[in-house]
Amino acid sequence: MSHVPFHDIDKKWQLRWTEDASAHPSTAAQKSYVLPMFAYPSGSLHMGHVRVYTISDVIARFRRMSGFDVLHPTGWDAFGLPAENAAIERGLDPAVWTAENISKMKEQLKTMNTSFDWHAEISTCDPSFYRHTQRLFLMLFNRGLAYQANALVNWDPVDQTVLANEQVDSNGRSWRSGAIVQQINLRQWFFRITAFQEALLKDLDFLSKGGRWPERVISQQKNWIGKSSGARIRIDVKHADDTISHHYVFTTRADTIFGVKYVALSLNHELSQASKTGLPALQVLTEGDTSKESGSKAGVELPYKARIPSVSAEYNLPVFAAPYVLDGYGDGAVMGVPAHDTRDLEFWRQHRPTEEIPLVIQPLGYTAKRLYVAPDEVPEAFTEPGTLTELCGKYAGLDSTTAARQVVEDLSSQGEDPHKHAALVENWRLRDWLVSRQRYWGTPIPIIHCKDCGAVPVPEQDLPVELPVLDASMKGQRGNPLEKIEDWVNVPCPTCGGPAKRETDTMDTFVDSSWYYGRFVDPHNTEELFSKGSAVKLLPVDTYIGGVEHAILHLLYARFIYKFLCSEGLIPGQERAIEPFQQLIAQGMVHGKTFSDPNSGRFLRPHEITESDSGRPMINGTEDVANVTWEKMSKSKHNGVDPSICIRKYGADATRAHILFTAPVSEILQWDEEKIVGMQRWFHRLEKLVHHPSILLSALGSNSIERLDPADDVQALSSEDASVVLLTHATVQSVTNTFTSDIYSLNTVISDLIKLTNGISGATLEGLNQRVANIAVYALMRMTAPIAPAFIEELWEQNCLRGDVPHKSIFSLTWPASVMTSAQEEELKGSGTMPCTVQINGRKRFTTQIPRPSPQESKRTKPSKARITAVMDTVLKTEDGQHWLRHKNNWTGEQRVILVAGGKILNVVF
Ligand code: ANZ
Ligand code: ZN
């Protein structure tokens, strides 16, 4: 076996491609914008990065070869707390620290043989970028879509900043500092994303069509936006002094109105607040950390009684203050229906363990024996829609949907405005986006606060508001250093010239990433975020690739800002739905092999393990075998793999191929380095093929080896030639189809290419017609090029040299189309079908129709591999085939298959 110096080849071609980058201006008519989610510059690439950039690079290279004008850029999500904290710990300027990390990671990215458009590189912490983030802020501000308001926020007392809900763990601690998070009221900046909620919801339908986005992501976005249609129902509340007041509850289940046993109010509801002084228990509840209690049964009964007018004349419903009722959703008030809501049942069991509850909904076609039951008699609430029971008066017998509609209709006609007994309403779970952070390392909010003029935008000509450089005395301090930099904070008011102060909050980094994909289309524009011309030409992103952990926030914010920019006319002429990412490829995580001690559960380092002769991982110095699991790579589990080491050892191309081959794109990838040699072996076989004396790709002229001549008589081909042509043809179709419409199955591209490589080698090149051999190898090389770019480029160059033809990049060649005409294909495959009896282990199981053998095939004494594969494919597609081979037996594709009598009998041996 020859030893290809993969590492040297990588280096050689990385350099050559950089030199050539400007050499081929694209003349393609159609653009394709392929974008991987940009990285946070932590300083080193991890396997997750390698996976996402491999996928995007392979797609980008494929599209270039397919004739698209491809934009494949990347940049750096460079602001944010981790950089600032790392810088504080080391006493460095975050700008310097970040720039160093970026240059390290950029080098690493290049070692992956990626083909990025580096001329468009951006970094969100660069003033030339963030001046536009500030412009975006002011555009929103001028439209009333960026505003200040008081809000209860999660405050991390150690890092001294506001945290997003997602950054607080289930124990109420900060994800970073570990401090108990406090809820405090602070004046904060918000973006009014709720102004776009209808469009954000509706356009999800477009994204779900044809699988543009994964359903999982769509449903997460739907839930987050959380539109719910229901009704407000009036409740009358009698106070201790017999006065009556009117209030409302929000319900999506008006059909359960006859099952109401109590009313529950949020702790901040006006009625809860009004009774606080007399109820110490309520005070305790209010002062506790309510965020943790929202699911609990906690509650305090209040000194009121309630009724739902038109259901009951008497005030017989107890009223509770309960943390499970959220503020700011609906009316902060709930009608409690223990029999039909899980939380309500739990709550009722706690507070009225013996009082019977009415069953008002029963499953379709089922009649309950008793309509009143004790809370403990029902194992769980019946929460599905169903049929209304006899307890529901004139609504008895109706189905839930009809009854709910009817109840609301009836109640809406009762009572006087503004105190109607009910009204239809919609509620949205989506809240405006809190964008301010009390930290240094982010885009400064371009606002100046003046006592007389209020919040005044920084004038256009003064943008960007640059971050001041931290001086040594600021380093290592907690809190927001901006507040302490007097020369920066104190400025004249742009409107009246009086003394004023800059806003010291900076923006959430999600603001940067909400529009960065727009910047790549016009990265050097100083006047605008991007020009209309470039937007029309290049936006939206055609294929966006990234981790599913961004399924909600980043993608939702980006969709919002894109819609906003379109509404401002910055992105004109969008024919398709106004969506920034037309296709989303969500890739799975990379897991590492993890060893732990079966006795203590302790995670073990690789050097604590030695493989036994039988391949078992023994814990050194003991008789114990380590437990092996696959888990998310992390320092604490000692299961991380450094991609640079791997790339240096095996070459970038084998690493890329391994990543693609090991798992379908959306699934978890179990990183098992030992398997990379499998890819190297495939490369060696491929190399042997290309080095064969009869393979002279360029010399023969690439036109003549693109495909068979339409005038060629395929009947004249030998059976080996015919089967190689058919296999090549099938591979081109399958690989092209995966690349264009089934990217999630990229793993099958590798297996298809391996099969073709083996198919050609198996046919012993000497025996093949030279044209046919060259057609097959030429197609194989081009199809492998996006995956193993440097290796194929090298083989291609060597082949050119051997043929004495000047080399030009393999990426300047076009993607293979079909290698013969459809008439030729039909002739080769033969037409019509014939009956075939299928046997399993020699016993006859069923009979089905299979394609007739081609004329060449009929000449053979033994059926070709291609023929067997074609027959098995047909058989597996039948119902009988599925039943006998997949359900009754476990067909893996490796079983022995015997085809006799031209196909009349097929025997599969398990
Ligand atoms: C009575 C009822 C009976 C309910 C039943 C459900 C089942 P979605 O679909 O998420 O909008 N609810 C209303 N306001 C609430 C608040 N501020 N905090 C917590 N829960 C609240 O949920 C609507 C349902 O959530 C409403 O319908 C209400 O309970 C509860 F068998 O009303 B339902
Ligand atoms: Zn002023």
PDB file of C-alpha atoms and ligand atoms in Angstrom, residues 448-454 456 492-500, ligand 2:
ATOM      1  CA  ILE A 448     -27.785  59.693  24.956  1.00  0.00           C
ATOM      2  CA  HIS A 449     -29.939  60.486  27.982  1.00  0.00           C
ATOM      3  CA  CYS A 450     -30.728  64.134  28.569  1.00  0.00           C
ATOM      4  CA  LYS A 451     -32.733  65.475  31.505  1.00  0.00           C
ATOM      5  CA  ASP A 452     -34.722  67.723  29.229  1.00  0.00           C
ATOM      6  CA  CYS A 453     -34.926  65.809  25.964  1.00  0.00           C
ATOM      7  CA  GLY A 454     -35.122  62.235  27.251  1.00  0.00           C
ATOM      8  CA  VAL A 456     -31.933  60.988  22.209  1.00  0.00           C
ATOM      9  CA  PRO A 492     -23.454  67.071  25.410  1.00  0.00           C
ATOM     10  CA  CYS A 493     -27.035  66.318  24.405  1.00  0.00           C
ATOM     11  CA  PRO A 494     -27.239  66.132  20.598  1.00  0.00           C
ATOM     12  CA  THR A 495     -30.535  68.046  20.689  1.00  0.00           C
ATOM     13  CA  CYS A 496     -30.136  70.856  23.229  1.00  0.00           C
ATOM     14  CA  GLY A 497     -26.387  70.800  23.887  1.00  0.00           C
ATOM     15  CA  GLY A 498     -26.941  70.508  27.649  1.00  0.00           C
ATOM     16  CA  PRO A 499     -25.046  68.051  29.820  1.00  0.00           C
ATOM     17  CA  ALA A 500     -26.138  64.476  29.150  1.00  0.00           C
TER      18      ALA A 500
HETATM   19 ZN    ZN B   2     -31.266  67.732  25.642  1.00  0.00          ZN
END
